[in-house]
């Protein structure tokens, strides 16, 4: 069993003990005629919802293991643990960025980190990696498409980070997509249209209907546009990512770095278990 399965084991504990995450049981009460049950009205006050387990965990587990949400959780954990050299190889090198110092992985804590300028959360990023001289962001895609609005969200995220920690020499963005989605992603981002960026930055608010993002674009447009003008964007595939992990795993095994080998193997196993990654490259040893 690879460590990514332990994430599912933790989810199973929550599945059977939802009180651990603040969900409270509601005791059913019989109707006056005894033909059924009802839920007291006050237990659903304030817009609360009522849920029930739709299937046994043994039936649910084989389904969730293939989902993007689980893949995202596994990668978020693993990339926060992975050495800076690996993150630099897979996300900085394609942008021709050489990070200075260690690379920090920033997750949901950016909500508090950026709260002075963005009091409410306006996006949920997939990857934000910060070194002394660079900010690199990563958006992972399976079936879903991207948009100019999402591009603007990431420009805003980088601008907020610079407003908090200072301007960086380099700003980059990686899209991680299935091999068959590369051309589609280029089209969605207008990468082959030389005039596209100028059109976007003339009035970026035209490309979003999200009020929070619109407010940030209005209040911090100069800083966000500046990021957009400097940002280097590249598209890599899940196959590219897999090859990098396989090489790192094999190098770690050859040098006796068991921890790094295990870390890579868990990520490899999760990607291979997710059909929508659209892998064209295999590894018969896993």
Coordinates of C-alpha atoms in Angstrom, one line a residue:
X1 CA 0.0 0.0 0.0
X2 CA 1.3 3.4 -1.0
X3 CA 0.9 6.4 1.3
X4 CA -1.8 8.1 -0.8
X5 CA -4.1 5.3 0.3
X6 CA -3.7 6.6 3.9
X7 CA -5.5 9.8 2.8
X8 CA -8.5 7.6 2.0
X9 CA -8.1 5.8 5.3
X10 CA -8.4 9.2 7.0
X11 CA -11.5 10.0 5.0
X12 CA -13.0 6.7 6.1
X13 CA -12.6 7.7 9.7
X14 CA -14.5 10.9 9.0
X15 CA -17.1 9.0 7.0
X16 CA -18.0 6.9 10.0
X17 CA -17.4 9.7 12.6
X18 CA -18.7 12.9 11.0
X19 CA -18.9 14.5 14.5
X20 CA -15.1 14.9 14.3
X21 CA -15.6 17.7 11.7
X22 CA -18.5 19.4 13.5
X23 CA -21.5 17.5 12.0
X24 CA -24.1 16.7 14.7
X25 CA -26.5 13.8 14.5
X26 CA -30.2 14.6 14.4
X27 CA -32.5 12.1 16.2
X28 CA -35.5 11.2 14.2
X29 CA -38.9 11.4 15.9
X30 CA -41.9 9.3 14.9
X31 CA -44.9 11.0 13.3
X32 CA -48.1 10.9 15.3
X33 CA -49.5 8.0 13.2
X34 CA -46.3 6.0 13.6
X35 CA -46.0 5.7 9.8
X36 CA -42.8 7.6 9.5
X37 CA -40.4 10.1 11.1
X38 CA -39.8 13.8 11.0
X39 CA -36.9 16.1 11.8
X40 CA -37.5 18.9 14.3
X41 CA -37.8 22.2 12.4
X42 CA -35.4 24.0 14.7
X43 CA -32.6 21.6 13.7
X44 CA -32.7 23.0 10.2
X45 CA -32.9 26.6 11.1
X46 CA -30.6 29.1 9.6
X47 CA -30.4 27.4 6.2
X48 CA -28.9 24.1 7.6
X49 CA -29.0 21.1 5.4
X50 CA -29.8 17.4 6.1
X51 CA -27.6 14.6 4.7
X52 CA -27.5 10.9 4.8
X53 CA -25.0 8.3 3.7
X54 CA -25.9 7.4 0.2
X55 CA -23.8 4.2 0.0
X56 CA -21.5 2.0 2.1
X57 CA -17.9 3.2 2.3
X58 CA -16.8 0.0 0.6
X59 CA -18.8 1.1 -2.4
X60 CA -17.8 4.8 -2.2
X61 CA -14.0 4.2 -1.9
X62 CA -13.4 2.8 -5.4
X63 CA -15.2 5.8 -6.9
X64 CA -13.5 8.6 -4.8
X65 CA -10.1 7.3 -5.6
X66 CA -10.5 8.3 -9.2
X67 CA -11.7 11.8 -8.5
X68 CA -9.9 15.1 -9.1
X69 CA -10.6 16.2 -5.5
X70 CA -8.6 13.4 -4.0
X71 CA -5.8 13.9 -6.5
X72 CA -5.6 17.5 -5.5
X73 CA -5.4 16.7 -1.8
X74 CA -2.7 14.1 -2.4
X75 CA -0.6 16.5 -4.5
X76 CA -1.1 19.4 -2.1
X77 CA 0.3 17.3 0.8
X78 CA 3.1 15.8 -1.2
X79 CA 4.3 19.0 -2.8
X80 CA 4.4 20.7 0.6
X81 CA 6.8 17.9 1.7
X82 CA 8.8 17.5 -1.5
X83 CA 12.3 19.0 -1.6
X84 CA 12.7 22.4 -3.4
X85 CA 14.8 20.7 -6.0
X86 CA 11.9 18.6 -7.2
X87 CA 9.4 21.6 -7.2
X88 CA 12.0 23.6 -9.1
X89 CA 12.5 20.9 -11.7
X90 CA 8.8 20.4 -12.5
X91 CA 7.3 23.9 -12.1
X92 CA 10.2 26.4 -12.3
X93 CA 12.4 24.9 -15.0
X94 CA 9.7 24.9 -17.7
X95 CA 9.5 28.7 -17.2
X96 CA 13.3 29.1 -17.3
X97 CA 13.2 30.3 -13.7
X98 CA 16.0 29.4 -11.3
X99 CA 14.7 29.8 -7.8
X100 CA 16.9 31.4 -5.1
X101 CA 16.7 29.8 -1.7
X102 CA 14.1 27.3 -0.6
X103 CA 10.7 27.1 -2.2
X104 CA 7.8 27.5 0.1
X105 CA 4.4 25.9 -0.7
X106 CA 1.5 28.1 0.3
X107 CA -1.9 26.6 0.6
X108 CA -5.1 27.8 2.2
X109 CA -3.1 30.0 4.6
X110 CA -2.9 32.6 1.9
X111 CA -6.4 33.7 3.0
X112 CA -5.0 35.0 6.3
X113 CA -1.7 36.0 4.7
X114 CA -3.4 38.3 2.1
X115 CA -6.3 39.4 4.3
X116 CA -5.1 43.0 4.5
X117 CA -5.8 43.4 0.8
X118 CA -8.3 40.7 0.1
X119 CA -10.5 40.3 3.3
X120 CA -12.6 37.5 1.6
X121 CA -11.4 34.5 -0.4
X122 CA -11.8 35.1 -4.1
X123 CA -10.2 31.9 -5.5
X124 CA -8.8 28.5 -4.5
X125 CA -5.5 27.9 -6.1
X126 CA -4.0 24.5 -6.9
X127 CA -0.4 25.5 -6.4
X128 CA 1.5 28.6 -5.1
X129 CA 5.3 28.2 -4.8
X130 CA 7.4 31.1 -3.5
X131 CA 11.2 31.5 -3.4
X132 CA 13.3 34.5 -2.5
X133 CA 13.2 35.7 -6.1
X134 CA 10.2 34.1 -7.7
X135 CA 6.5 33.3 -7.5
X136 CA 5.2 30.3 -9.5
X137 CA 1.6 29.2 -9.6
X138 CA 0.1 25.9 -10.8
X139 CA -3.4 25.1 -12.0
X140 CA -4.2 21.5 -12.6
X141 CA -6.8 20.5 -15.1
X142 CA -8.5 17.2 -15.9
X143 CA -11.8 17.5 -17.9
X144 CA -12.6 21.1 -17.0
X145 CA -11.5 24.0 -19.2
X146 CA -9.8 27.2 -18.2
X147 CA -10.7 30.8 -18.9
X148 CA -9.4 34.3 -19.0
X149 CA -11.2 34.8 -15.7
X150 CA -9.1 32.1 -14.1
X151 CA -5.9 33.6 -15.5
X152 CA -6.9 36.9 -13.9
X153 CA -7.5 35.2 -10.6
X154 CA -3.9 33.9 -10.7
X155 CA -2.5 37.3 -11.7
X156 CA -4.4 38.7 -8.7
X157 CA -3.0 36.0 -6.4
X158 CA 0.5 36.8 -7.4
X159 CA 0.0 40.5 -7.1
X160 CA -1.3 40.1 -3.6
X161 CA 1.7 37.9 -2.6
X162 CA 4.0 40.6 -3.9
X163 CA 2.1 43.3 -2.0
X164 CA 2.7 41.2 1.2
X165 CA 6.2 39.9 0.7
X166 CA 7.7 42.3 -1.9
X167 CA 8.2 42.3 -5.6
X168 CA 9.9 39.3 -7.1
X169 CA 12.3 39.1 -10.1
X170 CA 10.2 36.4 -11.7
X171 CA 6.5 35.5 -11.9
X172 CA 5.3 32.3 -13.6
X173 CA 2.3 30.2 -14.2
X174 CA 2.1 26.5 -15.1
X175 CA -1.0 24.8 -16.4
X176 CA -0.9 21.0 -15.8
X177 CA -3.3 19.3 -18.3
X178 CA -3.9 16.0 -20.1
X179 CA -1.9 15.6 -23.3
X180 CA -5.1 15.9 -25.4
X181 CA -6.0 19.2 -23.9
X182 CA -2.9 21.3 -24.7
X183 CA -4.2 22.9 -27.9
X184 CA -7.6 23.6 -26.2
X185 CA -5.9 25.2 -23.3
X186 CA -3.8 27.4 -25.5
X187 CA -7.0 28.5 -27.3
X188 CA -8.8 29.2 -24.0
X189 CA -5.9 31.4 -22.8
X190 CA -5.5 33.1 -26.3
X191 CA -1.8 32.3 -26.2
X192 CA -1.6 32.3 -30.0
X193 CA -3.2 35.8 -30.3
X194 CA -0.6 38.5 -30.0
X195 CA -3.1 41.2 -29.3
X196 CA -5.1 39.2 -26.7
X197 CA -3.3 40.4 -23.6
X198 CA -3.6 44.1 -24.6
X199 CA -7.4 43.6 -25.1
X200 CA -7.7 41.8 -21.7
X201 CA -5.8 44.5 -19.7
X202 CA -7.7 47.3 -21.4
X203 CA -10.7 46.3 -19.3
X204 CA -10.1 43.1 -17.3
X205 CA -13.5 43.4 -15.5
X206 CA -15.2 42.5 -18.7
X207 CA -13.9 38.9 -18.3
X208 CA -15.4 38.2 -14.9
X209 CA -18.8 38.3 -13.3
X210 CA -17.4 37.6 -9.8
X211 CA -17.9 40.6 -7.6
X212 CA -14.9 39.9 -5.3
X213 CA -12.5 39.6 -8.2
X214 CA -13.9 42.7 -9.9
X215 CA -13.4 44.7 -6.7
X216 CA -9.7 43.5 -6.5
X217 CA -9.2 44.3 -10.1
X218 CA -10.6 47.8 -9.5
X219 CA -8.6 48.5 -6.3
X220 CA -5.3 47.0 -7.3
X221 CA -5.4 47.1 -11.1
X222 CA -1.9 48.6 -11.5
X223 CA -0.2 45.9 -9.4
X224 CA -2.3 43.1 -11.1
X225 CA -1.6 44.4 -14.6
X226 CA 2.1 44.6 -13.7
X227 CA 2.1 41.0 -12.8
X228 CA 0.3 40.1 -16.0
X229 CA 2.9 42.0 -18.1
X230 CA 5.7 40.1 -16.4
X231 CA 4.1 36.7 -16.0
X232 CA 5.6 33.8 -18.0
X233 CA 3.1 31.0 -18.8
X234 CA 3.7 27.5 -19.9
X235 CA 1.6 24.3 -20.3
X236 CA 2.9 20.9 -19.3
X237 CA 1.1 17.6 -19.3
X238 CA 0.4 15.0 -16.7
X239 CA 2.8 12.7 -18.7
X240 CA 5.5 15.3 -18.2
X241 CA 4.8 15.4 -14.5
X242 CA 4.7 11.6 -14.3
X243 CA 8.1 11.3 -16.0
X244 CA 9.7 13.7 -13.6
X245 CA 8.3 11.8 -10.6
X246 CA 9.4 8.4 -12.0
X247 CA 13.0 9.8 -12.6
X248 CA 13.1 11.3 -9.1
X249 CA 11.8 8.0 -7.6
X250 CA 14.4 6.0 -9.4
X251 CA 17.2 8.3 -8.4
X252 CA 16.0 8.2 -4.8
X253 CA 15.9 4.4 -4.8
X254 CA 19.4 4.3 -6.3
X255 CA 20.8 6.6 -3.6
X256 CA 19.0 5.0 -0.8
X257 CA 16.7 7.9 -0.1
X258 CA 13.7 5.9 1.0
X259 CA 11.6 8.8 2.2
X260 CA 11.8 10.6 -1.2
X261 CA 11.2 7.3 -3.0
X262 CA 8.0 6.7 -1.0
X263 CA 6.8 10.3 -1.4
X264 CA 7.1 10.0 -5.2
X265 CA 5.5 6.6 -5.3
X266 CA 2.4 7.8 -3.6
X267 CA 2.0 10.7 -6.1
X268 CA 2.6 8.3 -9.0
X269 CA 0.0 5.8 -7.7
X270 CA -2.6 8.6 -7.3
X271 CA -2.1 10.0 -10.8
X272 CA -2.2 6.6 -12.3
X273 CA -5.5 5.9 -10.4
X274 CA -7.1 9.0 -11.9
X275 CA -8.3 8.2 -15.4
X276 CA -9.0 11.8 -16.4
X277 CA -5.3 12.6 -16.3
X278 CA -5.3 11.1 -19.8
X279 CA -1.9 9.5 -19.4
X280 CA -0.2 8.2 -22.5
X281 CA 2.9 7.1 -20.6
X282 CA 3.0 4.1 -18.3
X283 CA 5.1 2.6 -15.6
X284 CA 5.0 -1.1 -15.3
X285 CA 6.8 -1.2 -11.9
X286 CA 4.0 0.4 -9.9

